[in-house]
């Protein structure tokens, strides 16, 4: 085995090329904040969809979507993940709305007045009423009031024009009010 | 006029999910974050599709997967190879026209330690050899159709099993060295005493004194490894075996690198080179015969 050429590196050697860029860093960052971010993301979803099974599904979708978006999106933070969760929640309601639309061929929105409504809402009852609304009304009201987003942001999430979103919010508020007052009537 | 619904604003309210769910999702994330080129399952389905970009997207969305690495684009713009990581598996895709009767739309990709031996055994056991073993940049591989009509791509990756990518074998059954193989590795360090202690502890290397002062030969390594002290900054240089060192020196210069003239040493002809990005290496032509 005398095939080895005992060669000698030239002492004037150039330094190492820089080590490969840390393209796996965002992945590490995601795993690093997982334990902290998971209850935030899950809690956000659970409070809005009210079902543990749905919240778990959407939580999984959120984190896996985050993996796919790593490196393209902004820095990996809990706020970024909650933003993805919000998208997943809206997607979920959009799927539900499509299924509902298949069930009732024509929804036929009734004309509504946007009368001023002066009431103090019972939070628990309001949550129950919200859960009973149709998915598009529920999505619009959740984004606008539970998340506190502006109408333009709500429109962005729902993929509607500002005008259409304002109209949707008027109808959703009216539907909420009808259901809430009905609930109130039953409860008292 | 205040809107009573404004009072419904929800503050952030963290909630702990089921711990089993939490652990399972963490494991899924860790798998999904495997770097491209990371661990590869032994068996992978290999599908031929008409539109690989669309297929990658479709499989990734439907099966919660994600594209793995960049697709390999052929000179004609078609996709020669693409991968989707799905759970702990990898789905491989290549673009081609829809299969005609008698053709295969699916291949199973299997990694083995010795592609030649596996292909030989398959043929001996009745498989039809569709493509004999050949060495490509990613490993040595060949294709057989088994007696049940299924097509297998048998692969020994470059990194696995030591010297993958060798065709000829010598009498002892070990792969014969070829043009372009790494023939020797030179490790230059500032302090060879520390390096010997380090690599002795980490890799179990044993050293015997070399021909030159401060030089050490690592015992019984393939390819051979030599170590020298007094090299600051430290540097590792590869020495590549070539059939014709004069021709290889010309090729280095033609490709934009630098090459010194070959020098006659006890172990053959040796030329010091630098590639067009500055990496230093050597070319070595062993003595003939």
JSON list of C-alpha atoms in Angstrom, two decimals, chain B residues 85-198:
[
{"chain": "B", "resi": 85, "resn": "UNK", "atom": "CA", "xyz": [-40.85, 15.05, 1.97]},
{"chain": "B", "resi": 86, "resn": "UNK", "atom": "CA", "xyz": [-44.02, 13.49, 3.37]},
{"chain": "B", "resi": 87, "resn": "UNK", "atom": "CA", "xyz": [-43.83, 12.54, 7.03]},
{"chain": "B", "resi": 88, "resn": "UNK", "atom": "CA", "xyz": [-40.71, 10.43, 7.40]},
{"chain": "B", "resi": 89, "resn": "UNK", "atom": "CA", "xyz": [-40.74, 9.39, 3.72]},
{"chain": "B", "resi": 90, "resn": "UNK", "atom": "CA", "xyz": [-39.56, 10.92, 0.48]},
{"chain": "B", "resi": 91, "resn": "UNK", "atom": "CA", "xyz": [-41.60, 10.81, -2.72]},
{"chain": "B", "resi": 92, "resn": "UNK", "atom": "CA", "xyz": [-39.47, 11.13, -5.84]},
{"chain": "B", "resi": 93, "resn": "UNK", "atom": "CA", "xyz": [-40.78, 12.48, -9.11]},
{"chain": "B", "resi": 94, "resn": "UNK", "atom": "CA", "xyz": [-39.50, 12.75, -12.64]},
{"chain": "B", "resi": 95, "resn": "UNK", "atom": "CA", "xyz": [-41.13, 14.27, -15.65]},
{"chain": "B", "resi": 96, "resn": "UNK", "atom": "CA", "xyz": [-41.96, 12.18, -18.68]},
{"chain": "B", "resi": 97, "resn": "UNK", "atom": "CA", "xyz": [-44.75, 11.46, -21.05]},
{"chain": "B", "resi": 98, "resn": "UNK", "atom": "CA", "xyz": [-47.61, 9.35, -19.78]},
{"chain": "B", "resi": 99, "resn": "UNK", "atom": "CA", "xyz": [-46.61, 5.70, -19.77]},
{"chain": "B", "resi": 100, "resn": "UNK", "atom": "CA", "xyz": [-47.69, 3.50, -22.65]},
{"chain": "B", "resi": 101, "resn": "UNK", "atom": "CA", "xyz": [-48.82, -0.06, -22.02]},
{"chain": "B", "resi": 102, "resn": "UNK", "atom": "CA", "xyz": [-45.86, -2.14, -20.93]},
{"chain": "B", "resi": 103, "resn": "UNK", "atom": "CA", "xyz": [-44.02, 0.89, -19.58]},
{"chain": "B", "resi": 104, "resn": "UNK", "atom": "CA", "xyz": [-43.61, 1.77, -15.93]},
{"chain": "B", "resi": 105, "resn": "UNK", "atom": "CA", "xyz": [-45.01, 4.87, -14.32]},
{"chain": "B", "resi": 106, "resn": "UNK", "atom": "CA", "xyz": [-43.68, 3.85, -10.91]},
{"chain": "B", "resi": 107, "resn": "UNK", "atom": "CA", "xyz": [-40.22, 2.84, -9.81]},
{"chain": "B", "resi": 108, "resn": "UNK", "atom": "CA", "xyz": [-39.10, 1.93, -6.32]},
{"chain": "B", "resi": 109, "resn": "UNK", "atom": "CA", "xyz": [-35.86, 3.60, -5.31]},
{"chain": "B", "resi": 110, "resn": "UNK", "atom": "CA", "xyz": [-33.83, 1.43, -2.95]},
{"chain": "B", "resi": 111, "resn": "UNK", "atom": "CA", "xyz": [-30.54, 2.33, -1.30]},
{"chain": "B", "resi": 112, "resn": "UNK", "atom": "CA", "xyz": [-28.07, -0.52, -0.79]},
{"chain": "B", "resi": 113, "resn": "UNK", "atom": "CA", "xyz": [-24.45, -0.66, 0.30]},
{"chain": "B", "resi": 114, "resn": "UNK", "atom": "CA", "xyz": [-23.29, -2.36, -2.90]},
{"chain": "B", "resi": 115, "resn": "UNK", "atom": "CA", "xyz": [-25.42, -1.67, -5.97]},
{"chain": "B", "resi": 116, "resn": "UNK", "atom": "CA", "xyz": [-23.41, -4.04, -8.19]},
{"chain": "B", "resi": 117, "resn": "UNK", "atom": "CA", "xyz": [-23.84, -6.96, -5.83]},
{"chain": "B", "resi": 118, "resn": "UNK", "atom": "CA", "xyz": [-27.56, -6.33, -5.44]},
{"chain": "B", "resi": 119, "resn": "UNK", "atom": "CA", "xyz": [-28.07, -6.01, -9.19]},
{"chain": "B", "resi": 120, "resn": "UNK", "atom": "CA", "xyz": [-26.08, -9.20, -9.79]},
{"chain": "B", "resi": 121, "resn": "UNK", "atom": "CA", "xyz": [-28.17, -11.04, -7.23]},
{"chain": "B", "resi": 122, "resn": "UNK", "atom": "CA", "xyz": [-31.42, -9.70, -8.71]},
{"chain": "B", "resi": 123, "resn": "UNK", "atom": "CA", "xyz": [-30.46, -10.83, -12.20]},
{"chain": "B", "resi": 124, "resn": "UNK", "atom": "CA", "xyz": [-29.34, -14.22, -10.88]},
{"chain": "B", "resi": 125, "resn": "UNK", "atom": "CA", "xyz": [-32.76, -14.50, -9.24]},
{"chain": "B", "resi": 126, "resn": "UNK", "atom": "CA", "xyz": [-34.62, -13.82, -12.45]},
{"chain": "B", "resi": 127, "resn": "UNK", "atom": "CA", "xyz": [-34.88, -10.02, -12.73]},
{"chain": "B", "resi": 128, "resn": "UNK", "atom": "CA", "xyz": [-34.40, -8.37, -16.12]},
{"chain": "B", "resi": 129, "resn": "UNK", "atom": "CA", "xyz": [-31.52, -5.91, -16.20]},
{"chain": "B", "resi": 130, "resn": "UNK", "atom": "CA", "xyz": [-32.92, -2.74, -17.74]},
{"chain": "B", "resi": 131, "resn": "UNK", "atom": "CA", "xyz": [-29.88, -0.52, -17.14]},
{"chain": "B", "resi": 132, "resn": "UNK", "atom": "CA", "xyz": [-26.55, -1.95, -15.97]},
{"chain": "B", "resi": 133, "resn": "UNK", "atom": "CA", "xyz": [-24.77, -0.35, -13.03]},
{"chain": "B", "resi": 134, "resn": "UNK", "atom": "CA", "xyz": [-23.18, 2.97, -13.88]},
{"chain": "B", "resi": 135, "resn": "UNK", "atom": "CA", "xyz": [-21.61, 5.66, -11.77]},
{"chain": "B", "resi": 136, "resn": "UNK", "atom": "CA", "xyz": [-23.22, 9.06, -11.66]},
{"chain": "B", "resi": 137, "resn": "UNK", "atom": "CA", "xyz": [-22.45, 12.06, -9.55]},
{"chain": "B", "resi": 138, "resn": "UNK", "atom": "CA", "xyz": [-24.92, 10.99, -6.84]},
{"chain": "B", "resi": 139, "resn": "UNK", "atom": "CA", "xyz": [-23.91, 7.38, -6.72]},
{"chain": "B", "resi": 140, "resn": "UNK", "atom": "CA", "xyz": [-23.61, 4.07, -8.48]},
{"chain": "B", "resi": 141, "resn": "UNK", "atom": "CA", "xyz": [-26.90, 2.72, -9.71]},
{"chain": "B", "resi": 142, "resn": "UNK", "atom": "CA", "xyz": [-28.71, 0.46, -12.14]},
{"chain": "B", "resi": 143, "resn": "UNK", "atom": "CA", "xyz": [-32.27, -0.56, -12.93]},
{"chain": "B", "resi": 144, "resn": "UNK", "atom": "CA", "xyz": [-33.90, -3.99, -12.90]},
{"chain": "B", "resi": 145, "resn": "UNK", "atom": "CA", "xyz": [-37.45, -5.17, -13.53]},
{"chain": "B", "resi": 146, "resn": "UNK", "atom": "CA", "xyz": [-38.24, -7.91, -11.04]},
{"chain": "B", "resi": 147, "resn": "UNK", "atom": "CA", "xyz": [-40.02, -11.18, -11.92]},
{"chain": "B", "resi": 148, "resn": "UNK", "atom": "CA", "xyz": [-43.30, -9.63, -10.75]},
{"chain": "B", "resi": 149, "resn": "UNK", "atom": "CA", "xyz": [-43.06, -6.81, -13.25]},
{"chain": "B", "resi": 150, "resn": "UNK", "atom": "CA", "xyz": [-41.95, -4.01, -10.90]},
{"chain": "B", "resi": 151, "resn": "UNK", "atom": "CA", "xyz": [-39.12, -1.66, -11.69]},
{"chain": "B", "resi": 152, "resn": "UNK", "atom": "CA", "xyz": [-36.38, -0.96, -9.14]},
{"chain": "B", "resi": 153, "resn": "UNK", "atom": "CA", "xyz": [-33.71, 1.73, -9.15]},
{"chain": "B", "resi": 154, "resn": "UNK", "atom": "CA", "xyz": [-30.89, 0.24, -7.07]},
{"chain": "B", "resi": 155, "resn": "UNK", "atom": "CA", "xyz": [-28.58, 2.91, -5.70]},
{"chain": "B", "resi": 156, "resn": "UNK", "atom": "CA", "xyz": [-25.44, 3.12, -3.63]},
{"chain": "B", "resi": 157, "resn": "UNK", "atom": "CA", "xyz": [-25.19, 6.83, -2.80]},
{"chain": "B", "resi": 158, "resn": "UNK", "atom": "CA", "xyz": [-21.84, 8.54, -3.03]},
{"chain": "B", "resi": 159, "resn": "UNK", "atom": "CA", "xyz": [-21.53, 9.00, 0.71]},
{"chain": "B", "resi": 160, "resn": "UNK", "atom": "CA", "xyz": [-22.55, 5.45, 1.67]},
{"chain": "B", "resi": 161, "resn": "UNK", "atom": "CA", "xyz": [-20.33, 2.42, 1.83]},
{"chain": "B", "resi": 162, "resn": "UNK", "atom": "CA", "xyz": [-17.06, 4.26, 1.36]},
{"chain": "B", "resi": 163, "resn": "UNK", "atom": "CA", "xyz": [-15.90, 4.20, -2.23]},
{"chain": "B", "resi": 164, "resn": "UNK", "atom": "CA", "xyz": [-19.25, 4.10, -4.03]},
{"chain": "B", "resi": 165, "resn": "UNK", "atom": "CA", "xyz": [-19.00, 4.69, -7.69]},
{"chain": "B", "resi": 166, "resn": "UNK", "atom": "CA", "xyz": [-16.45, 2.14, -8.69]},
{"chain": "B", "resi": 167, "resn": "UNK", "atom": "CA", "xyz": [-16.88, -0.15, -11.57]},
{"chain": "B", "resi": 168, "resn": "UNK", "atom": "CA", "xyz": [-13.92, -2.42, -11.84]},
{"chain": "B", "resi": 169, "resn": "UNK", "atom": "CA", "xyz": [-12.93, -4.53, -8.90]},
{"chain": "B", "resi": 170, "resn": "UNK", "atom": "CA", "xyz": [-9.57, -6.03, -8.20]},
{"chain": "B", "resi": 171, "resn": "UNK", "atom": "CA", "xyz": [-9.07, -9.66, -7.30]},
{"chain": "B", "resi": 172, "resn": "UNK", "atom": "CA", "xyz": [-9.72, -9.09, -3.61]},
{"chain": "B", "resi": 173, "resn": "UNK", "atom": "CA", "xyz": [-13.19, -7.76, -4.31]},
{"chain": "B", "resi": 174, "resn": "UNK", "atom": "CA", "xyz": [-12.35, -4.23, -3.20]},
{"chain": "B", "resi": 175, "resn": "UNK", "atom": "CA", "xyz": [-13.12, -1.48, -5.67]},
{"chain": "B", "resi": 176, "resn": "UNK", "atom": "CA", "xyz": [-10.18, -0.51, -7.87]},
{"chain": "B", "resi": 177, "resn": "UNK", "atom": "CA", "xyz": [-9.12, 3.14, -7.76]},
{"chain": "B", "resi": 178, "resn": "UNK", "atom": "CA", "xyz": [-10.05, 5.24, -10.76]},
{"chain": "B", "resi": 179, "resn": "UNK", "atom": "CA", "xyz": [-9.33, 8.57, -12.37]},
{"chain": "B", "resi": 180, "resn": "UNK", "atom": "CA", "xyz": [-10.90, 11.29, -10.23]},
{"chain": "B", "resi": 181, "resn": "UNK", "atom": "CA", "xyz": [-10.93, 9.35, -6.98]},
{"chain": "B", "resi": 182, "resn": "UNK", "atom": "CA", "xyz": [-9.47, 10.96, -3.88]},
{"chain": "B", "resi": 183, "resn": "UNK", "atom": "CA", "xyz": [-6.06, 9.34, -3.54]},
{"chain": "B", "resi": 184, "resn": "UNK", "atom": "CA", "xyz": [-4.80, 11.05, -0.44]},
{"chain": "B", "resi": 185, "resn": "UNK", "atom": "CA", "xyz": [-5.83, 13.61, 2.15]},
{"chain": "B", "resi": 186, "resn": "UNK", "atom": "CA", "xyz": [-3.36, 16.09, 3.62]},
{"chain": "B", "resi": 187, "resn": "UNK", "atom": "CA", "xyz": [-4.28, 17.67, 6.94]},
{"chain": "B", "resi": 188, "resn": "UNK", "atom": "CA", "xyz": [-2.20, 20.68, 7.91]},
{"chain": "B", "resi": 189, "resn": "UNK", "atom": "CA", "xyz": [-2.56, 22.01, 11.47]},
{"chain": "B", "resi": 190, "resn": "UNK", "atom": "CA", "xyz": [-0.73, 24.54, 13.62]},
{"chain": "B", "resi": 191, "resn": "UNK", "atom": "CA", "xyz": [0.05, 21.99, 16.35]},
{"chain": "B", "resi": 192, "resn": "UNK", "atom": "CA", "xyz": [0.33, 18.38, 15.23]},
{"chain": "B", "resi": 193, "resn": "UNK", "atom": "CA", "xyz": [0.58, 17.12, 18.81]},
{"chain": "B", "resi": 194, "resn": "UNK", "atom": "CA", "xyz": [-2.86, 18.49, 19.64]},
{"chain": "B", "resi": 195, "resn": "UNK", "atom": "CA", "xyz": [-4.31, 17.26, 16.35]},
{"chain": "B", "resi": 196, "resn": "UNK", "atom": "CA", "xyz": [-2.95, 13.76, 16.92]},
{"chain": "B", "resi": 197, "resn": "UNK", "atom": "CA", "xyz": [-4.48, 13.72, 20.41]},
{"chain": "B", "resi": 198, "resn": "UNK", "atom": "CA", "xyz": [-7.80, 15.08, 19.07]}
]
